[in-house]
Coordinates of C-alpha atoms in Angstrom, one line a residue:
Chain A
M894 CA -6.8 1.9 -46.8
N895 CA -10.0 2.6 -44.9
R896 CA -9.3 5.8 -42.8
G897 CA -11.9 4.7 -40.1
G898 CA -10.0 1.5 -39.6
L899 CA -7.0 3.3 -38.3
L900 CA -8.8 4.6 -35.2
P901 CA -9.0 1.3 -33.3
L902 CA -5.2 0.9 -34.0
V903 CA -4.5 4.3 -32.6
L904 CA -6.6 3.6 -29.5
F905 CA -4.9 0.3 -29.1
G906 CA -1.5 2.1 -29.3
V907 CA -2.7 4.5 -26.5
L908 CA -3.7 1.6 -24.3
V909 CA -0.3 -0.1 -24.9
A910 CA 1.5 3.1 -23.9
F911 CA -0.5 3.2 -20.7
L912 CA 0.3 -0.5 -20.0
A913 CA 4.0 0.0 -20.8
V914 CA 4.3 2.9 -18.3
G915 CA 2.1 1.0 -15.7
L916 CA 4.3 -2.1 -15.8
T917 CA 7.3 -0.1 -14.7
R918 CA 5.6 1.0 -11.5
N919 CA 5.1 -0.9 -8.3
P920 CA 1.3 -1.2 -7.5
R921 CA 2.0 -2.0 -3.9
E922 CA 4.0 1.1 -3.2
V923 CA 2.0 3.7 -1.3
P924 CA 3.4 7.2 -1.8
S925 CA 4.0 9.1 1.4
P926 CA 1.9 12.2 2.1
L927 CA 4.7 13.3 4.4
I928 CA 7.1 14.5 1.7
G929 CA 7.7 18.2 2.2
K930 CA 5.9 18.2 5.5
H931 CA 7.5 18.3 9.0
A932 CA 8.5 14.9 10.3
P933 CA 6.4 13.8 13.3
L934 CA 7.9 15.1 16.5
F935 CA 8.7 11.9 18.4
V936 CA 10.4 11.3 21.7
A937 CA 11.8 7.8 22.0
P938 CA 14.0 5.9 24.4
V939 CA 17.5 5.1 23.2
L940 CA 18.1 1.3 22.8
H941 CA 21.6 1.3 24.4
A942 CA 20.6 3.6 27.2
P943 CA 16.9 3.2 27.9
S944 CA 16.9 5.8 30.7
T945 CA 17.7 8.5 28.1
S946 CA 15.7 9.5 25.1
L947 CA 16.1 11.2 21.7
S948 CA 13.6 13.5 20.2
A949 CA 13.1 14.7 16.6
Q950 CA 13.8 18.2 18.0
D951 CA 17.4 17.1 18.9
M952 CA 18.1 16.6 15.3
R953 CA 17.1 20.0 14.1
G954 CA 19.8 21.8 12.2
K955 CA 21.1 18.5 10.8
V956 CA 20.3 16.6 7.7
W957 CA 19.8 13.0 8.7
L958 CA 18.5 9.6 7.8
L959 CA 15.9 7.7 9.8
N960 CA 16.0 3.9 9.1
V961 CA 13.1 1.9 10.4
W962 CA 14.2 -1.7 11.1
A963 CA 13.7 -4.7 13.4
S964 CA 15.5 -7.9 14.4
W965 CA 12.6 -9.9 13.0
C966 CA 12.7 -8.2 9.7
V967 CA 14.3 -10.5 7.1
A968 CA 14.4 -7.8 4.3
C969 CA 16.4 -5.5 6.7
Q970 CA 19.3 -7.9 6.4
Q971 CA 19.4 -7.3 2.7
E972 CA 20.1 -3.6 3.1
H973 CA 22.3 -4.0 6.1
P974 CA 25.7 -4.2 4.3
L975 CA 24.8 -1.1 2.4
L976 CA 24.0 0.7 5.6
M977 CA 27.3 -0.4 7.1
E978 CA 29.1 1.0 4.0
F979 CA 27.2 4.2 4.2
A980 CA 27.9 4.6 7.9
K981 CA 31.6 4.2 7.3
R982 CA 31.6 7.3 5.1
K983 CA 30.2 9.4 7.9
R984 CA 28.2 11.5 5.4
L985 CA 25.1 11.9 7.6
P986 CA 23.8 10.9 11.0
L987 CA 22.0 7.6 10.7
V988 CA 19.3 7.0 13.2
G989 CA 17.8 3.6 13.6
L990 CA 14.1 3.2 14.7
D991 CA 13.8 -0.2 16.2
Y992 CA 10.2 -1.0 15.3
K993 CA 8.0 -3.3 17.3
D994 CA 10.9 -5.3 18.6
K995 CA 12.2 -6.8 21.8
R996 CA 15.2 -5.0 23.3
E997 CA 17.3 -8.1 23.9
E998 CA 16.8 -9.3 20.4
A999 CA 17.6 -6.0 18.9
L1000 CA 20.8 -5.7 20.8
L1001 CA 21.7 -9.3 19.8
W1002 CA 21.0 -8.6 16.2
L1003 CA 23.2 -5.5 16.2
T1004 CA 26.0 -7.3 17.9
R1005 CA 25.8 -10.2 15.4
H1006 CA 25.4 -8.2 12.2
G1007 CA 27.1 -4.9 13.2
N1008 CA 25.7 -1.5 14.1
P1009 CA 25.7 1.1 11.4
Y1010 CA 23.6 3.6 13.4
D1011 CA 24.8 6.6 15.3
V1012 CA 21.9 6.0 17.7
V1013 CA 19.1 3.6 17.8
V1014 CA 15.7 4.6 19.3
V1015 CA 13.0 2.2 20.3
D1016 CA 9.4 2.2 19.0
S1017 CA 8.0 -0.9 20.8
D1018 CA 4.3 -0.5 20.2
G1019 CA 4.7 0.9 16.7
R1020 CA 3.1 4.3 17.6
I1021 CA 5.9 6.3 16.1
G1022 CA 5.8 4.1 13.0
I1023 CA 2.1 5.0 12.6
D1024 CA 2.9 8.7 12.7
F1025 CA 5.5 8.2 10.0
G1026 CA 3.1 6.2 7.9
V1027 CA 5.2 3.0 8.2
Y1028 CA 3.5 0.0 6.7
G1029 CA 6.3 -2.3 5.8
V1030 CA 9.8 -2.6 7.3
P1031 CA 12.4 -1.5 6.3
E1032 CA 11.7 2.1 5.4
T1033 CA 14.1 4.9 5.2
F1034 CA 13.4 8.7 5.5
L1035 CA 15.7 11.6 4.6
I1036 CA 14.9 14.5 6.9
D1037 CA 16.4 18.0 6.3
A1038 CA 17.8 20.6 8.8
D1039 CA 14.3 22.1 9.1
G1040 CA 12.8 18.9 10.2
R1041 CA 11.0 18.2 6.9
V1042 CA 10.8 14.8 5.3
R1043 CA 12.4 15.1 1.9
F1044 CA 12.5 11.5 0.7
K1045 CA 11.1 8.2 1.7
H1046 CA 12.1 4.8 0.5
I1047 CA 10.0 1.7 1.1
G1048 CA 11.8 -1.6 1.3
P1049 CA 15.5 -2.4 1.5
L1050 CA 17.8 0.3 0.3
T1051 CA 19.7 -0.6 -2.9
P1052 CA 22.9 0.8 -4.3
E1053 CA 20.8 2.3 -7.2
V1054 CA 18.4 4.2 -5.0
L1055 CA 21.3 5.4 -2.9
R1056 CA 23.3 6.5 -5.9
D1057 CA 20.5 7.9 -8.1
R1058 CA 18.0 9.3 -5.6
L1059 CA 19.4 9.7 -2.1
L1060 CA 22.9 11.0 -2.6
P1061 CA 22.0 13.7 -5.2
L1062 CA 19.3 14.9 -2.8
I1063 CA 21.8 14.9 0.1
K1064 CA 24.3 16.9 -1.9
V1065 CA 21.6 19.5 -2.5
L1066 CA 20.5 19.7 1.1
Q1067 CA 24.0 19.6 2.6
P1068 CA 26.6 20.7 0.1
Chain B
M90 CA -21.0 -43.0 19.2
K91 CA -18.5 -41.8 16.6
F92 CA -21.0 -39.2 15.6
W93 CA -21.2 -37.8 19.1
I94 CA -17.4 -37.7 19.5
V95 CA -17.1 -35.7 16.2
F96 CA -20.0 -33.5 17.3
W97 CA -18.3 -32.8 20.7
L98 CA -15.0 -32.0 19.0
T99 CA -16.6 -29.7 16.5
W100 CA -18.6 -28.0 19.1
H101 CA -15.4 -27.2 21.0
M102 CA -13.7 -26.0 17.9
V103 CA -16.5 -23.6 17.2
L104 CA -16.4 -22.3 20.7
G105 CA -12.6 -22.0 20.6
A106 CA -12.8 -20.0 17.3
Q107 CA -15.2 -17.6 18.9
A108 CA -13.2 -17.1 22.0
A109 CA -10.6 -15.0 20.2
Q110 CA -13.3 -12.5 19.3
A111 CA -14.9 -12.3 22.7
P112 CA -12.3 -10.0 24.5
E113 CA -12.7 -7.3 21.8
L114 CA -16.5 -7.3 21.8
A115 CA -16.8 -7.5 25.6
E116 CA -15.3 -4.0 26.0
D117 CA -17.8 -1.5 24.6
P118 CA -20.3 -2.3 21.9
M119 CA -20.8 1.3 21.0
L120 CA -17.1 1.8 20.5
E121 CA -16.7 -1.4 18.6
R122 CA -19.5 -0.4 16.3
R123 CA -17.9 2.9 15.5
L124 CA -14.5 1.2 15.0
L125 CA -16.1 -1.2 12.5
G126 CA -17.7 1.7 10.7
I127 CA -14.5 3.6 10.4
S128 CA -12.3 0.7 9.6
D129 CA -14.7 -0.4 6.9
E130 CA -13.7 2.8 5.2
L131 CA -10.0 2.2 5.5
R132 CA -7.7 0.0 3.6
C133 CA -5.3 -2.5 5.1
L134 CA -2.0 -1.4 3.7
V135 CA -0.4 -4.8 4.0
C136 CA -3.1 -6.8 2.1
Q137 CA -4.1 -3.9 0.0
N138 CA -7.4 -5.3 -1.3
E139 CA -8.8 -5.8 2.1
S140 CA -10.5 -3.3 4.4
L141 CA -8.9 -2.5 7.8
A142 CA -12.0 -4.0 9.5
G143 CA -11.4 -7.6 8.5
S144 CA -7.6 -7.8 8.2
R145 CA -5.6 -9.8 10.7
A146 CA -2.2 -8.2 9.7
D147 CA -0.1 -6.9 12.5
L148 CA -0.3 -3.3 11.2
A149 CA -4.1 -3.6 11.0
L150 CA -4.3 -4.6 14.7
D151 CA -2.1 -1.6 15.6
L152 CA -4.2 0.7 13.5
R153 CA -7.4 -0.5 15.0
R154 CA -6.0 -0.1 18.4
E155 CA -5.0 3.4 17.5
I156 CA -8.5 4.2 16.2
R157 CA -10.0 2.9 19.4
S158 CA -7.9 5.3 21.5
L159 CA -8.8 8.1 19.1
I160 CA -12.5 7.3 19.5
R161 CA -12.1 7.3 23.3
S162 CA -10.4 10.6 23.2
G163 CA -13.5 12.0 21.5
K164 CA -12.5 12.4 17.9
S165 CA -15.2 12.3 15.3
D166 CA -15.3 9.8 12.4
T167 CA -14.2 12.5 10.0
E168 CA -11.3 13.5 12.2
I169 CA -10.1 9.9 12.5
L170 CA -10.2 9.4 8.7
A171 CA -8.3 12.6 8.3
F172 CA -5.7 11.4 10.8
M173 CA -5.1 8.3 8.7
V174 CA -5.0 10.1 5.4
E175 CA -2.5 12.6 6.9
R176 CA -0.1 9.7 7.6
Y177 CA -0.8 7.2 4.9
G178 CA -2.2 9.3 2.0
D179 CA -5.4 9.0 0.0
F180 CA -4.7 5.3 -0.7
V181 CA -5.6 4.4 2.8
R182 CA -9.2 5.3 2.0
Y183 CA -10.8 2.0 0.9
R184 CA -13.1 3.9 -1.4
P185 CA -11.1 6.4 -3.4
P186 CA -12.3 10.0 -2.7
F187 CA -14.1 11.7 -5.5
T188 CA -11.6 14.5 -6.3
P189 CA -10.3 15.8 -9.6
V190 CA -7.4 13.4 -9.4
T191 CA -9.7 10.4 -9.2
W192 CA -12.4 11.5 -11.6
L193 CA -10.9 9.3 -14.3
L194 CA -11.0 6.4 -11.9
W195 CA -14.6 6.8 -10.9
L196 CA -16.1 8.0 -14.3
G197 CA -13.7 6.2 -16.7
P198 CA -15.7 3.0 -17.0
F199 CA -19.0 4.9 -17.7
V200 CA -17.3 7.1 -20.2
L201 CA -15.9 4.1 -22.0
L202 CA -19.3 2.4 -21.9
V203 CA -21.1 5.3 -23.4
G204 CA -18.3 5.8 -25.9
G205 CA -18.4 2.2 -27.0
A206 CA -22.2 2.3 -27.3
G207 CA -21.9 5.4 -29.4
V208 CA -19.4 3.7 -31.7
L209 CA -21.7 0.7 -32.1
V210 CA -24.7 2.9 -33.0
H211 CA -22.7 4.8 -35.5
L212 CA -21.4 1.6 -37.2
A213 CA -24.9 0.1 -37.3
R214 CA -26.3 3.3 -38.9
S215 CA -23.6 3.7 -41.5
S216 CA -24.1 0.3 -43.2
P217 CA -27.8 -0.3 -43.6
S218 CA -27.5 -2.3 -46.8
S219 CA -25.6 -5.1 -45.1
T220 CA -28.9 -6.4 -43.7
D221 CA -30.7 -6.7 -47.1
P222 CA -29.9 -9.8 -49.0
P223 CA -28.5 -9.1 -52.5
V224 CA -31.0 -9.5 -55.4
L225 CA -29.8 -11.8 -58.2
D226 CA -30.9 -11.8 -61.9
G227 CA -31.7 -14.9 -63.9
A228 CA -28.1 -15.6 -65.1
Q229 CA -26.5 -15.2 -61.7
R230 CA -29.2 -17.4 -60.2
A231 CA -28.4 -20.1 -62.7
R232 CA -24.7 -19.9 -61.8
V233 CA -25.4 -20.1 -58.1
R234 CA -27.5 -23.2 -58.8
A235 CA -24.7 -24.8 -60.8
L236 CA -22.1 -24.1 -58.1
L237 CA -24.4 -25.5 -55.4
D238 CA -25.0 -28.6 -57.5
D239 CA -21.3 -29.0 -57.9
T240 CA -20.4 -28.9 -54.2
E241 CA -23.3 -31.1 -53.3
S242 CA -22.1 -33.9 -55.6
A243 CA -18.5 -33.6 -54.5
P244 CA -17.2 -36.5 -52.3

């Protein structure tokens, strides 16, 4: 066998390996530069009591989940049952960020589908979303007691992500 | 007459199409020019192969509005780009920055081109005899002629 003829095969093998790895990844996913950094310090009005507000500072000392959602977001309905399940376990505070939504429609949506959130805050112009690097709803952030973003999931939460990525991390942060 | 009706309708369509742009441009041409320059360098994260300048996505509108307010507050182009990268990461830069992480992306095609050319040259050099036609002696020539006659007479 011609030794030189083996080289193109090897190179081809390398290309195939790259392709195989590449195909398992999602090209549309934009990794968050916020991981490990402090979450943006927001102050936002509470949906159910607009005269009051919640700030990121209020959550210091707690490990919590921030779920960005909206009544107009169809994909949010996909993860909703999972969030309801998760909320029942009372493992962590779950804060909802109502993103670029109308108050009446958000309230209606929660009444109709159920409210898994401990508190819902309103981001009507999307300004808070920009600070969090939100580009597609729903998005979920895990924030530690120090106020740092430890994990971000883009798209609806799935049982696999919850089980394999989120819960182990939560166990580490809050034993 | 039909021509003029169509003309009149088209004329109004064209005007109507431009009306949507007018409010943005009317504000401040200098600001708009800077906005265009900056958003040309940013990616629309919804339609990821488009720049922020041309995209009509909701998020693009929000981000352009944000950039306008940053420009008004006196931030420089560099500061505004940094603002975006801080929140969305390097991918928000429409042209990937030239850092060690992206060297392969920028230089890869050229490396492959040079490498491929090198392989070609090497192959061409190592087999010079392939270009010279083989020299036949008398007996081989007679055999060739016989074979050719054979095939030519076949149906």
